[in-house]
CSV table of C-alpha atoms in Angstrom, one decimal:
chain,number,residue,atom,x,y,z
A,1,MET,CA,0.0,0.0,0.0
A,2,ALA,CA,3.0,2.3,-0.2
A,3,SER,CA,1.6,3.9,-3.3
A,4,ASP,CA,-1.4,5.1,-1.3
A,5,THR,CA,0.9,7.3,0.7
A,6,SER,CA,2.1,10.7,-0.5
A,7,LEU,CA,5.2,12.3,1.2
A,8,THR,CA,6.1,15.9,0.5
A,9,THR,CA,8.3,18.5,2.0
A,10,SER,CA,6.8,21.5,0.3
A,11,VAL,CA,3.6,23.6,0.4
A,12,ALA,CA,3.4,23.6,-3.3
A,13,ASP,CA,-0.4,23.2,-3.8
A,14,PRO,CA,-1.9,26.7,-4.4
A,15,ALA,CA,-5.1,25.5,-2.8
A,16,ALA,CA,-3.4,24.5,0.4
A,17,ASP,CA,-4.1,27.9,2.0
A,18,GLU,CA,-7.6,28.3,0.6
A,19,PRO,CA,-10.7,27.4,2.7
A,20,SER,CA,-12.0,24.0,2.0
A,21,SER,CA,-15.6,23.9,0.9
A,22,ALA,CA,-15.9,20.3,2.1
A,23,PRO,CA,-13.9,19.9,5.3
A,24,ASP,CA,-12.8,16.4,6.1
A,25,PRO,CA,-14.9,14.8,8.9
A,26,SER,CA,-11.8,14.6,11.1
A,27,ASP,CA,-11.9,18.4,11.5
A,28,SER,CA,-12.6,19.4,15.1
A,29,ASP,CA,-12.6,22.5,17.3
A,30,PRO,CA,-9.9,22.2,20.0
A,31,ASP,CA,-11.8,24.4,22.3
A,32,ALA,CA,-14.9,22.3,22.1
A,33,ALA,CA,-15.5,20.0,25.1
A,34,PRO,CA,-15.2,16.4,24.0
A,35,SER,CA,-18.2,14.2,24.8
A,36,ALA,CA,-18.1,11.5,27.4
A,37,ASP,CA,-18.0,8.9,24.6
A,38,ASP,CA,-15.0,10.6,23.0
A,39,ILE,CA,-13.2,10.6,26.4
A,40,ALA,CA,-14.0,7.0,26.8
A,41,LEU,CA,-12.5,6.3,23.4
A,42,GLY,CA,-9.4,8.2,24.4
A,43,ALA,CA,-9.2,6.3,27.7
A,44,ASP,CA,-9.5,2.9,25.9
A,45,GLY,CA,-6.7,3.9,23.6
A,46,THR,CA,-4.4,5.2,26.3
A,47,VAL,CA,-1.4,3.0,27.0
A,48,GLU,CA,-0.7,2.8,30.8
A,49,GLU,CA,2.8,1.4,30.9
A,50,PRO,CA,5.1,2.7,33.7
A,51,THR,CA,8.5,4.0,32.6
A,52,ALA,CA,11.5,5.1,34.6
A,53,ALA,CA,11.4,8.7,35.6
A,54,PRO,CA,14.2,11.1,34.6
A,55,PRO,CA,16.9,11.3,37.4
A,56,THR,CA,16.5,15.1,37.6
A,57,ALA,CA,13.5,17.4,37.7
A,58,GLU,CA,12.9,20.4,35.4
A,59,ASP,CA,14.6,22.7,37.9
A,60,GLY,CA,17.7,20.5,37.9
A,61,GLU,CA,17.1,19.0,41.3
A,62,PRO,CA,17.6,15.2,41.7
A,63,VAL,CA,14.4,13.2,41.8
A,64,ALA,CA,13.7,10.9,44.8
A,65,LEU,CA,16.7,10.8,47.2
A,66,ILE,CA,17.4,14.0,49.1
A,67,GLY,CA,21.0,13.7,50.4
A,68,GLY,CA,23.0,15.0,53.3
A,69,GLN,CA,22.9,11.8,55.5
A,70,LYS,CA,26.6,11.4,55.9
A,71,THR,CA,27.0,14.9,57.3
A,72,ALA,CA,23.9,14.5,59.5
A,73,CYS,CA,25.2,11.2,60.9
A,74,ASP,CA,28.6,12.7,61.8
A,75,ASP,CA,26.9,15.6,63.5
A,76,GLN,CA,24.5,13.1,65.3
A,77,VAL,CA,27.4,11.1,66.7
A,78,LYS,CA,29.3,14.2,67.9
A,79,ALA,CA,26.2,15.6,69.6
A,80,ALA,CA,25.5,12.3,71.3
A,81,ALA,CA,29.0,11.8,72.5
A,82,ALA,CA,28.8,15.2,74.3
A,83,ALA,CA,25.6,14.1,76.2
A,84,PRO,CA,26.1,12.8,79.7
A,85,ASP,CA,25.7,9.0,80.2
A,86,ALA,CA,24.9,8.6,76.4
A,87,GLN,CA,25.6,5.1,75.1
A,88,TYR,CA,23.9,4.8,71.8
A,89,THR,CA,22.7,7.0,69.0
A,90,ALA,CA,21.5,6.1,65.5
A,91,CYS,CA,22.3,6.9,61.9
A,92,THR,CA,20.6,6.1,58.6
A,93,SER,CA,22.3,5.2,55.3
A,94,PRO,CA,21.5,6.8,51.9
A,95,LEU,CA,18.8,5.1,49.8
A,96,GLU,CA,20.6,2.6,47.6
A,97,PRO,CA,20.1,0.7,44.4
A,98,ALA,CA,20.0,-3.0,44.1
A,99,ASP,CA,21.2,-5.0,41.1
A,100,GLU,CA,19.1,-7.9,42.2
A,101,LEU,CA,16.8,-8.7,45.2
A,102,SER,CA,18.0,-10.9,48.0
A,103,SER,CA,15.8,-13.7,49.2
A,104,ALA,CA,15.1,-11.6,52.4
A,105,GLU,CA,14.0,-8.6,50.3
A,106,ASN,CA,11.8,-10.8,48.2
A,107,ALA,CA,10.2,-12.2,51.3
A,108,ALA,CA,9.6,-8.7,52.6
A,109,LEU,CA,7.9,-7.6,49.4
A,110,SER,CA,5.8,-10.7,49.3
A,111,ARG,CA,4.2,-10.1,52.7
A,112,SER,CA,1.7,-7.7,51.1
A,113,ASP,CA,-1.2,-9.0,49.2
A,114,VAL,CA,-1.1,-6.5,46.3
A,115,PRO,CA,-4.1,-6.1,44.0
A,116,ALA,CA,-3.5,-6.0,40.2
A,117,ASP,CA,-5.1,-2.6,39.8
A,118,THR,CA,-5.8,0.1,42.3
A,119,SER,CA,-7.3,2.9,40.2
A,120,ALA,CA,-10.8,2.6,41.7
A,121,THR,CA,-9.4,3.0,45.2
A,122,GLU,CA,-7.2,5.9,44.2
A,123,SER,CA,-10.2,7.8,42.8
A,124,ALA,CA,-12.2,7.1,46.0
A,125,VAL,CA,-9.3,8.3,48.2
A,126,LEU,CA,-8.9,11.6,46.3
A,127,ALA,CA,-12.7,12.2,46.1
A,128,ALA,CA,-12.9,12.0,49.9
A,129,VAL,CA,-10.3,14.8,50.6
A,130,PRO,CA,-12.2,17.9,51.9
A,131,ASP,CA,-11.9,21.1,49.9
A,132,THR,CA,-9.8,23.4,52.1
A,133,GLY,CA,-10.1,26.3,49.7
A,134,GLN,CA,-7.6,27.9,47.4
A,135,GLN,CA,-4.6,29.7,48.8
A,136,ALA,CA,-2.4,31.8,46.6
A,137,SER,CA,0.4,32.3,49.2
A,138,PRO,CA,3.6,30.2,49.0
A,139,GLN,CA,3.0,26.9,50.6
A,140,GLN,CA,4.7,25.6,53.7
A,141,ASP,CA,4.2,22.3,55.6
A,142,ALA,CA,0.8,22.4,57.1
A,143,GLU,CA,0.2,21.7,60.8
A,144,ASP,CA,-0.5,18.1,61.7
A,145,ALA,CA,-4.1,17.3,60.8
A,146,PRO,CA,-6.0,14.0,61.0
A,147,LEU,CA,-6.0,12.0,57.8
A,148,VAL,CA,-9.4,12.0,56.1
A,149,SER,CA,-11.6,9.0,55.9
A,150,ALA,CA,-12.2,7.5,52.5
A,151,PRO,CA,-14.3,4.7,51.1
A,152,ALA,CA,-12.7,1.5,50.0
A,153,ASP,CA,-13.3,-0.5,46.9
A,154,GLU,CA,-13.5,-4.3,46.8
A,155,SER,CA,-9.8,-4.6,47.7
A,156,GLY,CA,-10.4,-2.7,51.0
A,157,VAL,CA,-7.2,-0.7,50.8
A,158,ALA,CA,-8.4,2.8,51.4
A,159,VAL,CA,-8.5,4.7,54.7
A,160,THR,CA,-11.5,3.7,56.7
A,161,ALA,CA,-13.5,5.4,59.3
A,162,SER,CA,-12.3,2.8,61.9
A,163,GLY,CA,-8.6,3.8,61.4
A,164,ARG,CA,-5.7,4.1,59.1
A,165,SER,CA,-4.9,1.5,56.5
A,166,PRO,CA,-2.1,1.5,53.9
A,167,TRP,CA,-2.9,2.0,50.3
A,168,LYS,CA,-1.8,-1.0,48.2
A,169,GLU,CA,0.7,-0.2,45.5
A,170,PRO,CA,-0.1,-1.4,41.9
A,171,GLN,CA,1.3,-4.9,41.1
A,172,TRP,CA,3.7,-3.5,38.5
A,173,CYS,CA,5.5,-1.6,41.3
A,174,ILE,CA,6.3,-4.8,43.3
A,175,ASP,CA,7.2,-6.7,40.1
A,176,THR,CA,9.7,-4.0,39.2
A,177,GLY,CA,11.6,-4.6,42.4
A,178,VAL,CA,14.3,-2.4,44.0
A,179,LYS,CA,15.4,-0.1,41.2
A,180,SER,CA,15.8,3.0,43.4
A,181,THR,CA,14.0,5.2,41.0
A,182,TRP,CA,10.4,6.3,40.4
A,183,TYR,CA,8.5,4.4,37.7
A,184,ILE,CA,5.7,6.6,36.5
A,185,GLU,CA,2.5,6.6,34.5
A,186,ARG,CA,0.6,9.8,33.7
A,187,MET,CA,-1.2,9.7,37.0
A,188,ARG,CA,0.6,7.2,39.2
A,189,GLY,CA,4.2,6.7,40.4
A,190,CYS,CA,5.8,4.0,42.4
A,191,GLY,CA,9.3,2.9,43.3
A,192,ILE,CA,11.3,0.8,45.8
A,193,TRP,CA,14.5,1.7,47.5
A,194,ARG,CA,16.7,0.0,50.1
A,195,SER,CA,18.2,1.5,53.2
A,196,GLU,CA,19.2,0.8,56.8
A,197,VAL,CA,19.3,2.4,60.2
A,198,ASN,CA,22.2,1.5,62.6
A,199,ALA,CA,22.8,1.9,66.3
A,200,ILE,CA,26.1,3.6,67.0
A,201,ASP,CA,28.2,3.2,70.2
A,202,VAL,CA,29.0,6.8,70.9
A,203,ARG,CA,32.1,5.8,72.8
A,204,THR,CA,33.7,4.0,69.9
A,205,GLY,CA,31.8,5.3,66.9
A,206,ARG,CA,31.2,1.7,65.8
A,207,LYS,CA,27.9,0.2,64.6
A,208,VAL,CA,26.5,-2.3,67.1
A,209,GLY,CA,23.2,-3.1,65.5
A,210,GLY,CA,21.0,-2.4,62.5
A,211,ILE,CA,17.9,-2.8,60.6
A,212,LYS,CA,17.9,-3.2,56.8
A,213,TYR,CA,14.6,-2.1,55.3
A,214,LEU,CA,12.9,-1.3,52.0
A,215,VAL,CA,11.1,1.9,51.2
A,216,VAL,CA,8.1,1.7,48.9
A,217,GLY,CA,7.0,5.2,47.6
A,218,TYR,CA,3.6,5.5,46.0
A,219,SER,CA,1.9,8.6,44.6
A,220,PHE,CA,-1.3,9.1,42.6
A,221,SER,CA,-3.3,12.0,41.1
A,222,ALA,CA,-6.4,12.4,39.1
A,223,ARG,CA,-7.2,14.0,35.7
A,224,ASP,CA,-10.1,16.0,37.3
A,225,ALA,CA,-8.9,16.8,40.8
A,226,LYS,CA,-6.7,19.6,42.2
A,227,ASN,CA,-4.9,17.3,44.7
A,228,TRP,CA,-2.7,14.3,44.8
A,229,ALA,CA,-1.7,11.7,47.4
A,230,TYR,CA,1.7,10.3,48.5
A,231,GLN,CA,2.5,7.3,50.7
A,232,VAL,CA,5.8,5.8,51.9
A,233,ARG,CA,5.9,2.4,53.5
A,234,LEU,CA,8.9,0.9,55.3
A,235,LEU,CA,9.4,-2.9,55.2
A,236,GLU,CA,12.0,-4.6,57.5
A,237,VAL,CA,14.2,-7.0,55.7
A,238,SER,CA,16.6,-8.1,58.4
A,239,ARG,CA,18.1,-6.9,61.7
A,240,TRP,CA,21.2,-7.7,63.7
A,241,GLY,CA,23.1,-6.7,66.9
A,242,ARG,CA,22.2,-4.6,70.0
A,243,ALA,CA,20.0,-1.6,70.7
A,244,MET,CA,17.4,-2.2,68.0
A,245,THR,CA,14.5,-3.9,69.9
A,246,GLY,CA,11.6,-1.4,70.2
A,247,THR,CA,12.6,0.7,67.3
A,248,LYS,CA,9.9,2.9,65.8
A,249,ALA,CA,9.6,5.1,62.7
A,250,SER,CA,7.7,8.4,62.4
A,251,GLY,CA,7.7,11.3,60.0
A,252,SER,CA,6.2,14.2,58.2
A,253,GLY,CA,5.5,15.5,54.7
A,254,ALA,CA,6.2,18.7,52.8
A,255,CYS,CA,5.7,20.1,49.3
A,256,THR,CA,7.9,22.3,47.2
A,257,GLY,CA,6.6,24.4,44.3
A,258,LYS,CA,3.0,25.2,43.5
A,259,CYS,CA,1.5,23.0,46.2
A,260,LYS,CA,0.8,22.7,49.9
A,261,VAL,CA,0.2,19.8,52.3
A,262,THR,CA,-3.4,19.7,53.5
A,263,ASN,CA,-3.4,16.4,55.4
A,264,LYS,CA,-0.6,14.3,56.7
A,265,SER,CA,-0.2,11.3,59.0
A,266,PHE,CA,3.0,9.5,59.9
A,267,PRO,CA,2.7,8.7,63.6
A,268,ALA,CA,5.3,6.7,65.5
A,269,GLN,CA,4.9,3.0,64.6
A,270,ALA,CA,7.0,-0.1,65.4
A,271,ILE,CA,9.1,-1.6,62.6
A,272,ASN,CA,9.7,-5.3,62.6
A,273,SER,CA,9.0,-8.4,60.5
A,274,SER,CA,5.3,-8.1,61.2
A,275,ALA,CA,4.8,-4.3,61.4
A,276,GLU,CA,5.3,-2.0,58.5
A,277,PRO,CA,5.2,1.7,59.4
A,278,TYR,CA,3.9,4.1,56.8
A,279,GLY,CA,3.0,7.7,56.2
A,280,GLN,CA,0.3,9.2,54.1
A,281,PHE,CA,0.0,12.8,52.7
A,282,PHE,CA,-2.4,14.8,50.6
A,283,MET,CA,-1.2,17.8,48.6
A,284,ASP,CA,-3.3,20.6,47.0
A,285,THR,CA,-2.1,22.7,44.1
A,286,THR,CA,-1.8,26.4,44.8
A,287,ILE,CA,-2.1,27.7,41.2
A,288,ASN,CA,-4.6,30.6,40.9
A,289,THR,CA,-7.6,28.8,39.6
A,290,SER,CA,-9.6,32.0,39.5
A,291,ALA,CA,-7.6,32.9,36.4
A,292,SER,CA,-7.6,30.9,33.2
A,293,LYS,CA,-4.9,28.7,31.6
A,294,GLN,CA,-2.9,28.4,34.8
A,295,ARG,CA,-0.4,25.6,35.4
A,296,GLY,CA,2.2,24.8,38.1
A,297,THR,CA,4.3,22.0,39.3
A,298,GLY,CA,5.1,20.6,42.8
A,299,ARG,CA,7.0,17.8,44.4
A,300,SER,CA,6.0,16.0,47.6
A,301,ILE,CA,8.7,15.2,50.1
A,302,ALA,CA,8.3,12.5,52.8
A,303,SER,CA,10.7,12.6,55.8
A,304,TRP,CA,11.1,10.0,58.5
A,305,THR,CA,13.3,9.3,61.5
A,306,PHE,CA,13.8,6.2,63.8
A,307,SER,CA,13.6,6.4,67.6
A,308,ASN,CA,14.4,3.9,70.4
A,309,SER,CA,14.4,4.3,74.2
A,310,GLN,CA,18.0,3.1,74.2
A,311,TRP,CA,19.2,5.9,72.0
A,312,VAL,CA,20.1,9.4,73.2
A,313,ALA,CA,18.2,10.9,70.3
A,314,PRO,CA,16.3,9.9,67.2
A,315,SER,CA,18.2,9.1,64.0
A,316,ASP,CA,18.9,11.7,61.3
A,317,ALA,CA,16.1,12.1,58.8
A,318,THR,CA,15.8,10.2,55.5
A,319,LYS,CA,13.9,12.1,52.8
A,320,LEU,CA,12.3,10.9,49.6
A,321,SER,CA,10.7,13.2,47.0
A,322,THR,CA,8.2,12.4,44.3
A,323,VAL,CA,8.6,13.4,40.6
A,324,GLU,CA,7.1,16.7,39.6
A,325,VAL,CA,3.3,16.8,39.5
A,326,ARG,CA,1.7,19.4,37.3
A,327,CYS,CA,-1.7,20.7,38.1
A,328,ASP,CA,-3.5,23.0,35.6
A,329,ASN,CA,-6.8,24.5,34.4
A,330,ALA,CA,-5.4,24.9,30.9
A,331,LEU,CA,-7.0,22.0,29.1
A,332,PRO,CA,-8.8,23.0,25.9
A,333,GLY,CA,-12.5,22.2,26.1
A,334,ALA,CA,-12.4,22.1,29.9
A,335,PRO,CA,-11.2,25.6,31.0
A,336,ARG,CA,-12.6,25.4,34.5
A,337,GLN,CA,-11.5,21.8,35.3
A,338,VAL,CA,-8.4,21.4,37.4
A,339,GLY,CA,-6.4,18.2,37.1
A,340,CYS,CA,-3.0,16.9,38.0
A,341,VAL,CA,-0.5,14.6,36.2
A,342,ASN,CA,3.1,13.4,36.4
A,343,LEU,CA,4.8,15.9,34.1
A,344,ALA,CA,7.6,13.6,33.0
A,345,ALA,CA,5.3,10.8,32.1
A,346,VAL,CA,4.9,10.9,28.3
A,347,PRO,CA,1.4,9.8,27.4
A,348,VAL,CA,0.9,7.2,24.6
A,349,ILE,CA,-2.2,6.6,22.4
A,350,SER,CA,-2.5,3.3,20.7
A,351,TYR,CA,-4.3,2.3,17.4
A,352,SER,CA,-4.6,-1.4,16.4
A,353,LEU,CA,-4.2,-2.8,13.0
A,354,THR,CA,-7.0,-5.3,13.9
A,355,GLY,CA,-9.1,-2.7,15.8
A,356,PRO,CA,-12.1,-0.6,14.7
A,357,TRP,CA,-9.9,1.8,12.6
A,358,PRO,CA,-7.4,-0.4,10.8
A,359,GLU,CA,-7.0,2.0,7.9
A,360,VAL,CA,-5.9,4.8,10.2
A,361,ALA,CA,-3.5,2.4,12.1
A,362,LYS,CA,-2.0,1.2,8.8
A,363,HIS,CA,-1.5,4.7,7.5
A,364,ILE,CA,0.3,5.8,10.8
A,365,LYS,CA,2.4,2.6,10.8
A,366,ASP,CA,3.5,3.2,7.2
A,367,ALA,CA,4.2,6.9,7.9
A,368,GLN,CA,6.2,6.2,11.0
A,369,ALA,CA,8.2,3.7,9.0
A,370,THR,CA,9.5,6.5,6.8
A,371,GLY,CA,11.0,8.2,9.8
A,372,LEU,CA,8.1,10.6,10.7
A,373,PRO,CA,8.0,11.4,14.4
A,374,GLY,CA,5.8,10.0,17.2
A,375,LYS,CA,6.7,6.3,17.1
A,376,TYR,CA,6.3,4.5,20.4
A,377,GLY,CA,9.6,3.4,21.9
A,378,THR,CA,11.5,6.5,20.5
A,379,THR,CA,12.2,10.0,21.8
A,380,HIS,CA,11.1,11.5,18.5
A,381,TYR,CA,8.0,13.0,20.1
A,382,LEU,CA,4.9,14.7,18.8
A,383,THR,CA,3.9,17.9,20.6
A,384,ARG,CA,0.3,19.1,20.9
A,385,LEU,CA,-0.9,22.2,19.1
A,386,THR,CA,-4.1,23.8,20.3
A,387,ASN,CA,-4.5,26.9,18.2
A,388,GLY,CA,-7.5,26.3,16.0
A,389,SER,CA,-6.2,28.4,13.1
A,390,LYS,CA,-2.9,26.8,13.0
A,391,ILE,CA,-4.5,23.3,13.1
A,392,THR,CA,-6.5,24.3,10.1
A,393,GLU,CA,-3.4,25.5,8.3
A,394,ASN,CA,-1.7,22.2,9.0
A,395,ARG,CA,-4.7,20.3,7.6
A,396,ARG,CA,-5.1,22.5,4.5
A,397,THR,CA,-1.4,22.0,3.7
A,398,ALA,CA,-1.6,18.2,4.0
A,399,CYS,CA,-5.1,17.8,2.6
A,400,PRO,CA,-6.0,20.8,0.4
A,401,SER,CA,-9.6,21.0,-0.9
A,402,SER,CA,-8.2,20.5,-4.5
A,403,LEU,CA,-7.4,16.9,-3.7
A,404,PRO,CA,-10.2,14.6,-5.0
A,405,ARG,CA,-11.9,12.5,-2.3
A,406,PRO,CA,-13.2,9.1,-3.6
A,407,ALA,CA,-16.7,8.2,-2.4
A,408,GLY,CA,-16.7,7.2,1.3
A,409,LYS,CA,-13.1,8.4,1.7
A,410,SER,CA,-11.5,11.4,3.5
A,411,CYS,CA,-8.0,12.7,3.6
A,412,ASP,CA,-6.0,11.5,6.6
A,413,GLU,CA,-2.7,13.3,7.5
A,414,TYR,CA,0.2,12.3,9.7
A,415,PRO,CA,1.7,13.8,11.8
A,416,PHE,CA,-1.7,14.9,13.1
A,417,ALA,CA,-2.8,18.4,12.3
A,418,SER,CA,-3.2,19.0,16.0
A,419,THR,CA,0.6,18.8,16.5
A,420,TRP,CA,3.5,21.2,15.9
A,421,GLN,CA,4.9,18.4,13.6
A,422,GLY,CA,1.9,18.9,11.3
A,423,ALA,CA,2.4,19.6,7.6
A,424,LYS,CA,2.4,23.4,7.8
A,425,TYR,CA,4.4,24.1,10.9
A,426,SER,CA,6.9,21.3,10.9
A,427,GLY,CA,8.7,22.5,7.8
A,428,GLY,CA,9.4,18.8,7.1
A,429,PRO,CA,7.8,15.8,5.4
A,430,PHE,CA,4.4,14.5,6.1
A,431,SER,CA,2.1,11.8,4.9
A,432,ARG,CA,-1.4,11.8,3.6
A,433,ARG,CA,-3.7,9.0,2.5
A,434,MET,CA,-7.4,8.7,1.5
A,435,ILE,CA,-9.0,6.3,4.0
A,436,ASN,CA,-12.4,5.3,5.1
A,437,ALA,CA,-14.2,8.5,6.2
A,438,SER,CA,-16.0,6.9,9.2
A,439,GLN,CA,-12.7,5.4,10.5
A,440,ASN,CA,-11.0,8.8,10.1
A,441,THR,CA,-13.7,10.6,12.1
A,442,ASP,CA,-13.9,8.1,14.9
A,443,ALA,CA,-10.1,7.9,15.2
A,444,GLY,CA,-10.0,11.6,15.4
A,445,ARG,CA,-12.6,11.6,18.2
A,446,ALA,CA,-10.4,9.1,20.1
A,447,LEU,CA,-7.4,11.4,19.7
A,448,ASN,CA,-9.3,14.3,21.1
A,449,GLY,CA,-10.6,12.1,24.0
A,450,PHE,CA,-7.0,11.0,24.6
A,451,TYR,CA,-5.9,14.6,24.9
A,452,THR,CA,-8.5,15.3,27.5
A,453,TYR,CA,-8.2,12.0,29.4
A,454,SER,CA,-4.4,12.4,29.7
A,455,ARG,CA,-4.4,16.2,30.1
A,456,VAL,CA,-2.2,16.8,27.1
A,457,LEU,CA,-1.8,20.5,27.0
A,458,GLU,CA,-0.2,22.9,24.4
A,459,GLY,CA,3.3,21.8,23.8
A,460,ASP,CA,3.0,18.5,25.7
A,461,ARG,CA,4.8,15.5,24.3
A,462,PHE,CA,3.1,12.3,23.3
A,463,LEU,CA,3.7,9.1,21.3
A,464,VAL,CA,1.6,6.8,19.1
A,465,TRP,CA,1.8,3.0,19.4
A,466,ILE,CA,0.6,1.0,16.4
A,467,ARG,CA,-0.1,-2.6,17.7
């Protein structure tokens, strides 16, 4: 079918800039709100496949581990040695990667009965967070407040009215293992790190006991909510030596950027082979939602220390930050809706060669094979264009009205007209093909629904996977 595809690098057709008297059925207004059916089509085509997050955020700060533990430990030991009758203090090690899991680490991870999918519970948890009102001032860590109650789905993993319960991480997080990095989807993130806390004899400076443990970080947001949630869970792997019996963990949460902590809970809890301390935090965006087209990013930070009655003071703090979460009210077609996504997670839409729009899928596959951008598995991204006039110019360049349309066919262009890689504004090659008009229309509806479902804003990157 290669002969059905036309590739060009020019805007040679004089009709390209003329209004089309018979627009193709894929034409759409980017500012029009997509229907629920269109969003459902987009959701069905969205590929939820976690990928490793970049090691640094947009501001250049490292993602995940927040350092300084070696200096904090040295200061801790010096201060303890100066205290009268002090015998032990404690230090924590930096979060570390693991090439492979030990049998003890596997056993620690397998203690939790993890459901395959947690999305229903995530939505229920976020829906139960009370609206604390918009604050435009820079955020600081809020005062301790009780964690809200939230309904549970069939897996029973949400916070209940009778008390706290940990949220269960998605199965892919546990399967990934200890990689010491965040794995992210558009609205979820999860990762596992290893660390340890050691008791130090202040008279000799030597370690006399320790607990090796895993940290499971888990965050989730929603495409139609102004908040997100973050949990850290600590799993003991092994322990040795003296001065460790009765050790507890407790902590707090903070948020940097355009966000504030509205609820947090990380009380002192025992850590041992049958007790897994955890902290839970809710963040709200602080973008000015009274104005239009606002967006801002924030990162949650969990901090925890260990304490023991045998130690002169709690351990130095260990901190773990999430990836950047972007919240906005800048989505075309939904100007008043606020939603939050993981900024670094590149959304992916999929079309199937055996699905409802095979001619669209075949065209995109052939076009991508020529080197055109947007192919899944590459970093040759498409970026969304939301200006209606420019979208029309892209479409007229690729599919001018002078081109004959066979009966029942319409002109399909790739890269999509709703991208900056489209025929007019890319300045490079593009592909067009006459395909089944109904398929073209419905695939276009799915694309618009995908933009809304995944909150793909102006300039956002995305990819297209042809299965």
